[in-house]
Amino acid sequence: AQSVSQHNHHVILSEAASLELGCNYSYGGTVNLFWYVQYPGQHLQLLLKYFSGDPLVKGIKGFEAEFIKSKFSFNLRKPSVQWSDTAEYFCAVKPYNTDKLIFGTGTRLQVFP
Amino acid sequence: GAGVSQSPRYKVAKRGQDVALRCDPISGHVSLFWYQQALGQGPEFLTYFQNEAQLDKSGLPSDRFFAERPEGSVSTLKIQRTQQEDSAVYLCASSLAKGTFNSPLHFGNGTRLTVT
């Protein structure tokens, strides 16, 4: 079955630290890839997306992600986190032959000043 | 409005009661999705509409769950004879295009259902 794995369930960082959140998926065909963020008390918001082309994708708020097809991975990175990045982050995959997004279980990020 | 609107925000139901959850998608959005998010989990797909047509209902967990979008805009998710395992946040999302390929989803704030 198609699935998405987020290896880090809870990450705690100090401000200015670098961030990398792992995401791996199991699907051999063409995919769209997404990272969504959910700030406390708010709805899921799109952080960035990969449809095609350059595998290094830049999103809002200084986030970026790299699609490595050979590793079935789409890891999220940020060079220097801020307290305001405290949120839950969800990786999601959309296989070409379906209309639904398959989400990972999420990673809770806490950033301390 | 500017975003996807869901009501109510919170719903408490006694086991066995029926509930109805409403979703107002972004105006003009063709596709509408329902997801279920249990505590500590990511959202899981329930069903998908393209305009008024329900194209995929493979994620509905049982025949107690029913969704409709009769005029291709507002959608209602109905759960009959609620059970404790139905407790979750129910998310609605819409997208401009048919399907979600090349068209990102916009989510609502969700309805938190608690079955006691």
CSV table of C-alpha atoms in Angstrom, one decimal:
chain,number,residue,atom,x,y,z
A,1,ALA,CA,0.0,0.0,0.0
A,2,GLN,CA,1.1,3.5,-0.6
A,3,SER,CA,2.5,5.2,2.5
A,4,VAL,CA,4.4,8.2,3.7
A,5,SER,CA,7.0,7.9,6.5
A,6,GLN,CA,8.1,10.9,8.7
A,7,HIS,CA,10.9,9.6,10.8
A,8,ASN,CA,11.0,12.5,13.3
A,9,HIS,CA,7.9,12.6,15.5
A,10,HIS,CA,9.1,15.4,17.8
A,11,VAL,CA,12.0,17.8,17.2
A,12,ILE,CA,13.2,20.4,19.7
A,13,LEU,CA,15.6,23.1,18.6
A,14,SER,CA,16.9,26.4,19.7
A,15,GLU,CA,16.5,29.4,17.6
A,16,ALA,CA,19.1,29.7,14.7
A,17,ALA,CA,19.6,26.0,14.6
A,18,SER,CA,19.3,24.2,11.3
A,19,LEU,CA,16.4,22.0,10.6
A,20,GLU,CA,15.9,18.9,8.4
A,21,LEU,CA,12.8,16.8,8.6
A,22,GLY,CA,12.7,13.5,6.8
A,23,CYS,CA,10.0,12.2,4.5
A,24,ASN,CA,10.0,9.0,2.5
A,25,TYR,CA,7.2,7.6,0.5
A,26,SER,CA,6.4,4.2,-1.1
A,27,TYR,CA,5.2,4.6,-4.6
A,28,GLY,CA,7.1,3.8,-7.8
A,29,GLY,CA,5.3,6.1,-10.3
A,30,THR,CA,5.0,9.8,-10.9
A,31,VAL,CA,4.1,11.8,-7.8
A,32,ASN,CA,3.4,15.3,-6.6
A,33,LEU,CA,5.0,16.1,-3.2
A,34,PHE,CA,3.9,18.5,-0.6
A,35,TRP,CA,4.8,19.9,2.8
A,36,TYR,CA,2.0,21.3,4.8
A,37,VAL,CA,2.4,23.2,8.1
A,38,GLN,CA,-0.1,23.6,10.9
A,39,TYR,CA,0.6,26.4,13.4
A,40,PRO,CA,-1.1,26.1,16.8
A,41,GLY,CA,-4.8,26.7,16.5
A,42,GLN,CA,-4.7,27.2,12.7
A,43,HIS,CA,-5.6,25.2,9.6
A,44,LEU,CA,-3.2,23.2,7.5
A,45,GLN,CA,-1.3,25.5,5.1
A,46,LEU,CA,0.8,24.7,2.1
A,47,LEU,CA,4.5,25.3,2.8
A,48,LEU,CA,5.9,24.1,-0.6
A,49,LYS,CA,5.2,21.7,-3.4
A,50,TYR,CA,7.0,19.8,-6.0
A,51,PHE,CA,5.3,19.0,-9.3
A,52,SER,CA,8.1,18.7,-11.8
A,53,GLY,CA,11.4,20.2,-12.9
A,54,ASP,CA,14.0,21.4,-10.5
A,55,PRO,CA,14.1,18.9,-7.6
A,56,LEU,CA,15.1,21.7,-5.1
A,57,VAL,CA,11.9,23.5,-4.2
A,58,LYS,CA,11.8,26.7,-2.3
A,59,GLY,CA,8.7,27.6,-0.2
A,60,ILE,CA,7.5,30.3,2.1
A,61,LYS,CA,9.3,31.5,5.2
A,62,GLY,CA,12.8,30.3,4.1
A,63,PHE,CA,11.9,26.6,3.8
A,64,GLU,CA,13.1,24.4,1.0
A,65,ALA,CA,12.8,20.7,0.2
A,66,GLU,CA,14.7,18.4,-2.1
A,67,PHE,CA,13.1,15.6,-4.1
A,68,ILE,CA,15.5,12.7,-4.5
A,69,LYS,CA,13.7,10.3,-6.7
A,70,SER,CA,16.2,7.4,-6.3
A,71,LYS,CA,15.7,7.6,-2.5
A,72,PHE,CA,11.9,8.2,-2.6
A,73,SER,CA,12.6,11.1,-0.3
A,74,PHE,CA,11.4,14.7,0.0
A,75,ASN,CA,13.2,16.2,3.1
A,76,LEU,CA,12.3,19.6,4.4
A,77,ARG,CA,15.1,22.0,5.4
A,78,LYS,CA,15.6,25.4,6.9
A,79,PRO,CA,19.1,26.8,7.6
A,80,SER,CA,18.0,28.8,10.7
A,81,VAL,CA,14.8,28.3,12.5
A,82,GLN,CA,12.8,30.9,14.4
A,83,TRP,CA,10.5,30.6,17.4
A,84,SER,CA,7.6,31.3,15.1
A,85,ASP,CA,8.4,28.0,13.2
A,86,THR,CA,6.9,26.1,16.1
A,87,ALA,CA,4.2,24.0,14.5
A,88,GLU,CA,3.4,20.6,13.2
A,89,TYR,CA,4.7,19.7,9.7
A,90,PHE,CA,3.1,17.1,7.4
A,91,CYS,CA,4.6,15.6,4.3
A,92,ALA,CA,2.1,14.4,1.7
A,93,VAL,CA,2.3,12.5,-1.6
A,94,LYS,CA,-0.1,12.6,-4.5
A,95,PRO,CA,0.4,9.6,-6.8
A,96,TYR,CA,-0.4,10.4,-10.4
A,97,ASN,CA,-3.1,7.8,-10.7
A,98,THR,CA,-5.2,9.0,-7.8
A,99,ASP,CA,-6.8,12.3,-6.7
A,100,LYS,CA,-6.1,11.9,-3.0
A,101,LEU,CA,-3.2,13.1,-0.9
A,102,ILE,CA,-1.5,10.5,1.4
A,103,PHE,CA,-0.1,12.2,4.5
A,104,GLY,CA,2.6,11.2,6.9
A,105,THR,CA,1.9,11.2,10.6
A,106,GLY,CA,3.5,14.6,11.1
A,107,THR,CA,6.5,16.0,12.9
A,108,ARG,CA,6.0,18.4,15.9
A,109,LEU,CA,8.6,21.1,15.9
A,110,GLN,CA,9.3,23.1,19.0
A,111,VAL,CA,11.7,26.0,18.7
A,112,PHE,CA,12.9,27.7,21.9
A,113,PRO,CA,14.2,31.2,22.1
B,1,GLY,CA,-15.0,34.2,2.3
B,2,ALA,CA,-11.4,33.9,1.5
B,3,GLY,CA,-10.9,30.4,2.8
B,4,VAL,CA,-12.6,27.0,3.4
B,5,SER,CA,-15.1,27.3,6.1
B,6,GLN,CA,-16.3,24.4,8.3
B,7,SER,CA,-19.0,24.3,10.9
B,8,PRO,CA,-19.4,23.6,13.7
B,9,ARG,CA,-15.8,23.9,15.0
B,10,TYR,CA,-16.6,21.5,17.8
B,11,LYS,CA,-19.2,18.9,18.2
B,12,VAL,CA,-19.9,16.6,21.1
B,13,ALA,CA,-22.2,13.7,20.4
B,14,LYS,CA,-23.4,10.8,22.5
B,15,ARG,CA,-22.7,7.4,21.2
B,16,GLY,CA,-25.5,6.4,18.8
B,17,GLN,CA,-26.4,9.9,17.8
B,18,ASP,CA,-26.2,11.1,14.2
B,19,VAL,CA,-24.1,14.2,13.3
B,20,ALA,CA,-23.8,16.4,10.2
B,21,LEU,CA,-20.7,18.4,9.5
B,22,ARG,CA,-20.7,21.2,6.9
B,23,CYS,CA,-18.1,22.5,4.6
B,24,ASP,CA,-18.1,25.7,2.5
B,25,PRO,CA,-15.3,25.5,0.0
B,26,ILE,CA,-13.6,28.4,-1.7
B,27,SER,CA,-15.9,29.9,-4.3
B,28,GLY,CA,-15.3,28.4,-7.7
B,29,HIS,CA,-13.3,25.4,-6.5
B,30,VAL,CA,-14.2,22.3,-8.4
B,31,SER,CA,-12.7,19.7,-6.2
B,32,LEU,CA,-13.7,19.0,-2.6
B,33,PHE,CA,-12.2,16.5,-0.2
B,34,TRP,CA,-13.0,15.2,3.3
B,35,TYR,CA,-10.2,13.9,5.5
B,36,GLN,CA,-10.3,12.4,9.0
B,37,GLN,CA,-7.4,13.2,11.4
B,38,ALA,CA,-7.2,11.1,14.5
B,39,LEU,CA,-5.2,12.4,17.5
B,40,GLY,CA,-1.5,12.2,16.8
B,41,GLN,CA,-2.0,11.1,13.2
B,42,GLY,CA,-1.9,12.7,9.8
B,43,PRO,CA,-5.1,13.4,7.8
B,44,GLU,CA,-6.6,10.3,6.2
B,45,PHE,CA,-8.6,10.5,3.0
B,46,LEU,CA,-12.3,9.9,3.2
B,47,THR,CA,-14.0,11.0,0.0
B,48,TYR,CA,-13.6,13.3,-3.0
B,49,PHE,CA,-16.1,15.3,-5.1
B,50,GLN,CA,-15.7,16.9,-8.5
B,51,ASN,CA,-18.4,19.4,-8.6
B,52,GLU,CA,-21.5,17.4,-7.4
B,53,ALA,CA,-20.2,14.0,-8.4
B,54,GLN,CA,-18.7,11.9,-5.7
B,55,LEU,CA,-15.8,10.3,-7.6
B,56,ASP,CA,-14.1,8.4,-4.8
B,57,LYS,CA,-15.5,7.3,-1.5
B,58,SER,CA,-13.0,4.5,-0.9
B,59,GLY,CA,-11.8,6.1,2.4
B,60,LEU,CA,-15.2,6.1,4.2
B,61,PRO,CA,-14.7,3.7,7.1
B,62,SER,CA,-18.2,2.2,7.1
B,63,ASP,CA,-21.6,2.6,5.7
B,64,ARG,CA,-22.4,4.9,8.7
B,65,PHE,CA,-20.5,7.6,6.9
B,66,PHE,CA,-22.2,9.5,4.0
B,67,ALA,CA,-21.2,12.6,2.2
B,68,GLU,CA,-23.0,14.8,-0.4
B,69,ARG,CA,-22.4,17.9,-2.4
B,70,PRO,CA,-25.8,18.3,-4.2
B,71,GLU,CA,-25.1,21.6,-6.0
B,72,GLY,CA,-21.4,21.4,-6.4
B,73,SER,CA,-20.5,23.9,-3.7
B,74,VAL,CA,-21.4,23.2,0.0
B,75,SER,CA,-20.8,19.7,1.2
B,76,THR,CA,-22.1,17.8,4.2
B,77,LEU,CA,-20.5,14.8,5.9
B,78,LYS,CA,-23.0,12.8,7.9
B,79,ILE,CA,-22.1,10.1,10.4
B,80,GLN,CA,-24.9,7.9,11.6
B,81,ARG,CA,-25.0,6.1,14.9
B,82,THR,CA,-21.7,7.6,16.1
B,83,GLN,CA,-19.2,5.4,17.8
B,84,GLN,CA,-16.3,6.4,20.1
B,85,GLU,CA,-13.8,5.5,17.3
B,86,ASP,CA,-15.3,8.2,15.2
B,87,SER,CA,-13.8,10.9,17.5
B,88,ALA,CA,-11.4,12.9,15.4
B,89,VAL,CA,-11.0,16.1,13.5
B,90,TYR,CA,-12.8,16.1,10.2
B,91,LEU,CA,-11.1,18.3,7.6
B,92,CYS,CA,-12.5,19.7,4.4
B,93,ALA,CA,-10.3,20.8,1.6
B,94,SER,CA,-10.9,22.3,-1.8
B,95,SER,CA,-8.9,22.9,-4.9
B,96,LEU,CA,-9.5,24.9,-8.0
B,97,ALA,CA,-8.8,22.2,-10.6
B,98,LYS,CA,-10.2,18.8,-11.2
B,99,GLY,CA,-8.3,16.4,-8.9
B,100,THR,CA,-5.2,17.6,-7.1
B,101,PHE,CA,-2.5,17.0,-9.7
B,102,ASN,CA,-0.8,20.3,-10.2
B,103,SER,CA,-3.5,22.0,-7.9
B,104,PRO,CA,-2.8,22.3,-4.2
B,105,LEU,CA,-5.4,21.8,-1.6
B,106,HIS,CA,-6.7,24.5,0.7
B,107,PHE,CA,-7.9,23.2,4.1
B,108,GLY,CA,-10.5,24.4,6.5
B,109,ASN,CA,-10.0,24.6,10.3
B,110,GLY,CA,-11.8,21.3,10.7
B,111,THR,CA,-14.6,20.1,13.0
B,112,ARG,CA,-13.4,18.4,16.1
B,113,LEU,CA,-15.9,15.6,16.9
B,114,THR,CA,-15.9,14.0,20.3
B,115,VAL,CA,-18.2,11.0,20.9
B,116,THR,CA,-18.9,10.2,24.5
